[in-house]
CSV table of N, CA, C and O in Angstrom, one decimal:
chain,number,residue,atom,x,y,z
Y,222,UNK,N,-4.6,-13.3,-3.6
Y,222,UNK,CA,-4.0,-12.3,-2.6
Y,222,UNK,C,-2.9,-12.8,-2.0
Y,222,UNK,O,-1.9,-12.0,-1.6
Y,223,UNK,N,-2.8,-14.3,-1.4
Y,223,UNK,CA,-2.0,-14.9,-0.4
Y,223,UNK,C,-0.6,-14.6,-1.6
Y,223,UNK,O,0.5,-14.5,-0.8
Y,224,UNK,N,-0.4,-14.9,-2.5
Y,224,UNK,CA,0.7,-14.8,-3.3
Y,224,UNK,C,1.5,-13.3,-3.2
Y,224,UNK,O,2.7,-13.5,-3.4
Y,225,UNK,N,0.6,-12.5,-3.0
Y,225,UNK,CA,1.3,-11.2,-2.7
Y,225,UNK,C,2.2,-11.1,-1.5
Y,225,UNK,O,2.9,-10.0,-1.1
Y,226,UNK,N,1.5,-11.7,-0.4
Y,226,UNK,CA,1.8,-11.7,1.0
Y,226,UNK,C,2.9,-12.6,1.4
Y,226,UNK,O,3.7,-12.4,2.3
Y,227,UNK,N,2.9,-13.9,0.7
Y,227,UNK,CA,3.6,-14.8,1.3
Y,227,UNK,C,4.2,-15.7,-0.2
Y,227,UNK,O,3.5,-15.6,-1.1
Y,228,UNK,N,5.3,-16.7,0.2
Y,228,UNK,CA,5.6,-17.5,-1.1
Y,228,UNK,C,4.7,-18.7,-0.9
Y,228,UNK,O,4.4,-19.3,0.1
Y,229,UNK,N,4.1,-19.0,-2.1
Y,229,UNK,CA,3.4,-20.0,-2.2
Y,229,UNK,C,3.9,-21.4,-2.2
Y,229,UNK,O,5.0,-21.3,-2.9
Y,230,UNK,N,3.3,-22.5,-1.9
Y,230,UNK,CA,4.0,-23.8,-2.0
Y,230,UNK,C,3.9,-24.3,-3.5
Y,230,UNK,O,3.2,-23.4,-4.3
Y,231,UNK,N,4.5,-25.0,-3.9
Y,231,UNK,CA,4.6,-25.4,-5.2
Y,231,UNK,C,3.1,-25.9,-6.1
Y,231,UNK,O,2.9,-25.5,-7.1
Y,232,UNK,N,2.6,-26.6,-5.1
Y,232,UNK,CA,0.9,-27.0,-5.3
Y,232,UNK,C,0.0,-25.8,-5.7
Y,232,UNK,O,-0.4,-25.8,-6.6
Y,233,UNK,N,0.1,-24.9,-4.6
Y,233,UNK,CA,-0.5,-23.6,-4.6
Y,233,UNK,C,-0.4,-22.7,-5.9
Y,233,UNK,O,-1.2,-22.4,-6.4
Y,234,UNK,N,1.2,-22.6,-6.1
Y,234,UNK,CA,1.4,-21.7,-7.4
Y,234,UNK,C,1.1,-22.5,-8.8
Y,234,UNK,O,0.6,-21.8,-9.4
Y,235,UNK,N,0.9,-23.8,-8.8
Y,235,UNK,CA,0.5,-24.4,-9.8
Y,235,UNK,C,-0.7,-24.2,-10.1
Y,235,UNK,O,-1.3,-23.9,-11.2
Y,236,UNK,N,-1.5,-24.5,-9.1
Y,236,UNK,CA,-3.0,-24.5,-9.3
Y,236,UNK,C,-3.6,-22.9,-9.5
Y,236,UNK,O,-4.4,-22.6,-10.3
Y,237,UNK,N,-2.9,-21.9,-8.8
Y,237,UNK,CA,-3.0,-20.7,-9.1
Y,237,UNK,C,-2.6,-20.1,-10.8
Y,237,UNK,O,-3.7,-19.7,-11.4
Y,238,UNK,N,-1.8,-20.7,-11.0
Y,238,UNK,CA,-1.4,-20.4,-12.8
Y,238,UNK,C,-2.3,-21.1,-13.5
Y,238,UNK,O,-2.5,-20.6,-14.3
Y,239,UNK,N,-2.6,-22.1,-13.2
Y,239,UNK,CA,-3.7,-23.0,-14.2
Y,239,UNK,C,-5.0,-22.2,-14.1
Y,239,UNK,O,-5.6,-21.9,-15.2
Y,240,UNK,N,-5.5,-21.7,-13.0
Y,240,UNK,CA,-6.5,-20.9,-12.8
Y,240,UNK,C,-6.5,-19.6,-13.6
Y,240,UNK,O,-7.6,-19.4,-14.3
Y,241,UNK,N,-5.5,-18.9,-13.4
Y,241,UNK,CA,-5.5,-17.7,-14.1
Y,241,UNK,C,-5.3,-17.8,-15.6
Y,241,UNK,O,-5.6,-16.8,-16.3
Y,242,UNK,N,-4.9,-18.9,-16.1
Y,242,UNK,CA,-4.9,-19.3,-17.7
Y,242,UNK,C,-6.3,-19.5,-18.1
Y,242,UNK,O,-6.7,-19.0,-19.3
Y,243,UNK,N,-7.3,-19.9,-17.2
Y,243,UNK,CA,-8.5,-20.0,-17.5
Y,243,UNK,C,-9.4,-19.0,-17.1
Y,243,UNK,O,-10.5,-18.8,-17.8
Y,244,UNK,N,-9.3,-18.0,-16.4
Y,244,UNK,CA,-10.0,-16.9,-15.7
Y,244,UNK,C,-9.9,-15.6,-16.0
Y,244,UNK,O,-8.7,-15.1,-15.1
Y,245,UNK,N,-10.1,-15.0,-17.0
Y,245,UNK,CA,-9.8,-13.5,-17.0
Y,245,UNK,C,-10.1,-12.7,-16.1
Y,245,UNK,O,-9.3,-11.7,-15.7
Y,246,UNK,N,-11.2,-13.0,-15.3
Y,246,UNK,CA,-11.5,-12.0,-14.3
Y,246,UNK,C,-10.7,-11.8,-13.1
Y,246,UNK,O,-10.2,-10.9,-12.7
Y,247,UNK,N,-10.2,-13.4,-12.9
Y,247,UNK,CA,-9.3,-13.2,-11.8
Y,247,UNK,C,-7.7,-12.8,-12.2
Y,247,UNK,O,-7.3,-12.2,-11.4
Y,248,UNK,N,-7.5,-12.8,-13.4
Y,248,UNK,CA,-6.2,-12.1,-14.0
Y,248,UNK,C,-6.3,-10.7,-13.7
Y,248,UNK,O,-5.5,-9.7,-13.4
Y,249,UNK,N,-7.6,-10.0,-14.1
Y,249,UNK,CA,-7.9,-8.7,-13.7
Y,249,UNK,C,-7.8,-8.2,-12.3
Y,249,UNK,O,-7.2,-7.5,-11.8
Y,250,UNK,N,-8.4,-9.1,-11.6
Y,250,UNK,CA,-8.3,-8.8,-10.1
Y,250,UNK,C,-6.9,-8.9,-9.3
Y,250,UNK,O,-6.5,-8.3,-8.7
Y,251,UNK,N,-6.1,-9.8,-10.0
Y,251,UNK,CA,-4.8,-10.1,-9.7
Y,251,UNK,C,-3.8,-9.0,-9.7
Y,251,UNK,O,-3.1,-8.2,-9.0
Y,252,UNK,N,-4.1,-8.3,-11.3
Y,252,UNK,CA,-3.4,-7.2,-11.5
Y,252,UNK,C,-3.6,-5.9,-10.6
Y,252,UNK,O,-3.1,-5.2,-10.2
Y,253,UNK,N,-5.2,-5.7,-10.4
Y,253,UNK,CA,-5.9,-4.7,-9.4
Y,253,UNK,C,-4.9,-5.0,-8.3
Y,253,UNK,O,-4.5,-3.7,-7.5
Y,254,UNK,N,-4.9,-6.0,-7.7
Y,254,UNK,CA,-4.3,-6.4,-6.2
Y,254,UNK,C,-2.9,-5.9,-6.3
Y,254,UNK,O,-2.3,-5.4,-5.3
Y,255,UNK,N,-2.0,-6.4,-7.3
Y,255,UNK,CA,-0.7,-5.9,-7.4
Y,255,UNK,C,-0.6,-4.6,-7.5
Y,255,UNK,O,0.5,-3.9,-6.8
Y,256,UNK,N,-1.1,-3.8,-8.2
Y,256,UNK,CA,-1.1,-2.4,-8.2
Y,256,UNK,C,-1.5,-1.7,-7.1
Y,256,UNK,O,-0.5,-0.7,-6.5
Y,257,UNK,N,-2.6,-2.2,-6.2
Y,257,UNK,CA,-2.9,-1.8,-4.8
Y,257,UNK,C,-1.6,-2.1,-3.9
Y,257,UNK,O,-1.1,-1.0,-3.0
Y,258,UNK,N,-1.1,-3.3,-3.8
Y,258,UNK,CA,-0.4,-3.6,-3.0
Y,258,UNK,C,1.3,-2.7,-3.2
Y,258,UNK,O,1.8,-2.2,-2.2
Y,259,UNK,N,1.6,-2.7,-4.5
Y,259,UNK,CA,2.8,-1.6,-4.7
Y,259,UNK,C,2.5,-0.3,-4.3
Y,259,UNK,O,3.5,0.3,-3.9
Y,260,UNK,N,1.4,0.2,-4.5
Y,260,UNK,CA,1.1,1.5,-4.4
Y,260,UNK,C,1.2,1.7,-2.8
Y,260,UNK,O,1.7,2.8,-2.1
Y,261,UNK,N,0.4,1.0,-2.1
Y,261,UNK,CA,0.6,1.0,-0.6
Y,261,UNK,C,2.1,0.5,0.0
Y,261,UNK,O,2.2,1.5,0.9
Y,262,UNK,N,2.7,-0.1,-0.6
Y,262,UNK,CA,4.2,-0.2,-0.1
Y,262,UNK,C,5.1,1.1,-0.7
Y,262,UNK,O,5.6,1.4,0.4
Y,263,UNK,N,4.8,1.9,-1.7
Y,263,UNK,CA,5.4,3.0,-1.9
Y,263,UNK,C,5.0,3.9,-0.8
Y,263,UNK,O,5.8,5.0,-0.4
Y,264,UNK,N,3.7,4.0,-0.7
Y,264,UNK,CA,3.3,5.1,0.6
Y,264,UNK,C,4.0,4.8,1.8
Y,264,UNK,O,4.5,5.9,2.5
Y,265,UNK,N,3.9,3.6,2.2
Y,265,UNK,CA,4.6,3.1,3.6
Y,265,UNK,C,6.0,3.6,3.5
Y,265,UNK,O,6.5,4.4,4.4
Y,266,UNK,N,6.8,3.4,2.4
Y,266,UNK,CA,8.2,3.9,2.3
Y,266,UNK,C,8.4,5.2,2.5
Y,266,UNK,O,9.3,5.8,2.9
Y,267,UNK,N,7.5,6.0,1.6
Y,267,UNK,CA,7.7,7.5,1.7
Y,267,UNK,C,7.5,8.2,3.3
Y,267,UNK,O,8.2,8.9,3.4
Y,268,UNK,N,6.6,7.2,3.8
Y,268,UNK,CA,6.2,8.0,5.1
Y,268,UNK,C,7.4,7.6,6.1
Y,268,UNK,O,7.8,8.4,7.1
Y,269,UNK,N,8.2,6.8,5.8
Y,269,UNK,CA,9.4,6.3,6.5
Y,269,UNK,C,10.6,7.1,6.3
Y,269,UNK,O,11.5,7.4,7.2
Y,270,UNK,N,10.7,7.6,5.0
Y,270,UNK,CA,11.8,8.6,4.8
Y,270,UNK,C,11.4,10.1,4.7
Y,270,UNK,O,12.3,10.9,4.7
Y,271,UNK,N,10.0,10.5,5.0
Y,271,UNK,CA,9.8,12.0,4.9
Y,271,UNK,C,10.6,12.7,6.2
Y,271,UNK,O,10.4,12.1,7.3
Y,272,UNK,N,10.7,14.0,6.1
Y,272,UNK,CA,11.2,14.6,7.5
Y,272,UNK,C,10.0,14.7,8.5
Y,272,UNK,O,8.9,14.9,8.1
Y,273,UNK,N,10.3,14.4,9.7
Y,273,UNK,CA,9.3,14.7,10.9
Y,273,UNK,C,9.5,15.8,11.5
Y,273,UNK,O,10.6,16.3,11.5
Y,274,UNK,N,8.5,16.3,12.0
Y,274,UNK,CA,8.5,17.4,12.9
Y,274,UNK,C,8.7,17.0,14.3
Y,274,UNK,O,8.2,16.2,14.7
Y,275,UNK,N,9.4,17.9,15.0
Y,275,UNK,CA,9.6,17.7,16.3
Y,275,UNK,C,8.2,18.1,17.0
Y,275,UNK,O,7.3,18.9,16.4
Y,276,UNK,N,7.8,18.0,18.5
Y,276,UNK,CA,6.9,18.3,19.1
Y,276,UNK,C,6.7,19.8,18.9
Y,276,UNK,O,5.7,20.3,18.9
Y,277,UNK,N,7.9,20.2,19.6
Y,277,UNK,CA,7.9,21.8,19.5
Y,277,UNK,C,7.5,22.4,18.2
Y,277,UNK,O,6.6,23.4,17.9
Y,278,UNK,N,8.3,21.9,17.1
Y,278,UNK,CA,7.8,22.5,15.7
Y,278,UNK,C,6.5,22.3,15.3
Y,278,UNK,O,5.6,23.2,14.7
Y,279,UNK,N,5.8,21.1,15.8
Y,279,UNK,CA,4.5,20.8,15.5
Y,279,UNK,C,3.6,21.9,16.0
Y,279,UNK,O,2.6,22.4,15.7
Y,280,UNK,N,3.8,22.1,17.5
Y,280,UNK,CA,3.0,23.0,18.4
Y,280,UNK,C,3.1,24.6,17.8
Y,280,UNK,O,2.0,25.4,17.4
Y,281,UNK,N,4.2,25.0,17.2
Y,281,UNK,CA,4.4,26.3,16.8
Y,281,UNK,C,3.6,26.2,15.6
Y,281,UNK,O,2.9,27.3,15.0
Y,282,UNK,N,3.8,25.3,14.7
Y,282,UNK,CA,2.7,25.3,13.4
Y,282,UNK,C,1.3,25.4,13.5
Y,282,UNK,O,0.6,26.2,12.9
Y,283,UNK,N,0.9,24.5,14.6
Y,283,UNK,CA,-0.4,24.6,14.9
Y,283,UNK,C,-0.9,26.2,15.5
Y,283,UNK,O,-2.1,26.5,14.8
Y,284,UNK,N,-0.3,26.5,16.3
Y,284,UNK,CA,-0.4,28.0,16.7
Y,284,UNK,C,-0.4,29.0,15.7
Y,284,UNK,O,-1.3,30.1,15.8
Y,285,UNK,N,0.7,28.8,14.6
Y,285,UNK,CA,0.6,29.9,13.6
Y,285,UNK,C,-0.9,29.8,12.6
Y,285,UNK,O,-1.2,30.4,12.2
Y,286,UNK,N,-1.0,28.3,12.4
Y,286,UNK,CA,-2.5,28.2,11.6
Y,286,UNK,C,-3.5,28.8,12.4
Y,286,UNK,O,-4.3,29.4,11.7
Y,287,UNK,N,-3.6,28.5,13.5
Y,287,UNK,CA,-4.7,29.0,14.4
Y,287,UNK,C,-4.8,30.6,14.3
Y,287,UNK,O,-5.9,31.2,14.2
Y,288,UNK,N,-3.9,31.1,14.6
Y,288,UNK,CA,-3.6,32.7,14.4
Y,288,UNK,C,-4.1,33.0,13.1
Y,288,UNK,O,-5.1,34.0,12.9
Y,289,UNK,N,-3.6,32.3,12.2
Y,289,UNK,CA,-4.0,32.9,10.8
Y,289,UNK,C,-5.7,32.6,10.6
Y,289,UNK,O,-6.2,33.3,10.0
Y,290,UNK,N,-5.9,31.5,11.1
Y,290,UNK,CA,-7.7,31.3,11.0
Y,290,UNK,C,-8.3,32.4,11.6
Y,290,UNK,O,-9.4,32.9,11.2
Y,291,UNK,N,-7.8,32.7,12.9
Y,291,UNK,CA,-8.8,33.6,13.7
Y,291,UNK,C,-8.5,35.1,13.1
Y,291,UNK,O,-9.5,35.9,13.7
Y,292,UNK,N,-7.7,35.5,12.4
Y,292,UNK,CA,-7.5,37.0,12.0
Y,292,UNK,C,-8.6,37.3,11.1
Y,292,UNK,O,-9.0,36.4,10.4
Y,293,UNK,N,-9.3,38.3,11.5
Y,293,UNK,CA,-10.3,38.8,10.5
Y,293,UNK,C,-10.2,39.2,8.9
Y,293,UNK,O,-9.0,39.6,8.6
């Protein structure tokens, strides 16, 4: 998982590649980690670009929802 977060040293990268050549379970685990990492990064980026409500808009929305919920 360190390899997804930082650049590995030459020795670390060599050892990781060698191990992955020999260990299918770790290759599958690494693939899963990569997918999770990429998915979380996409979520983080989408949250930064999505429109934000002002506090006033948020309060109006909350009041409208509460009004709808309380109506018989």
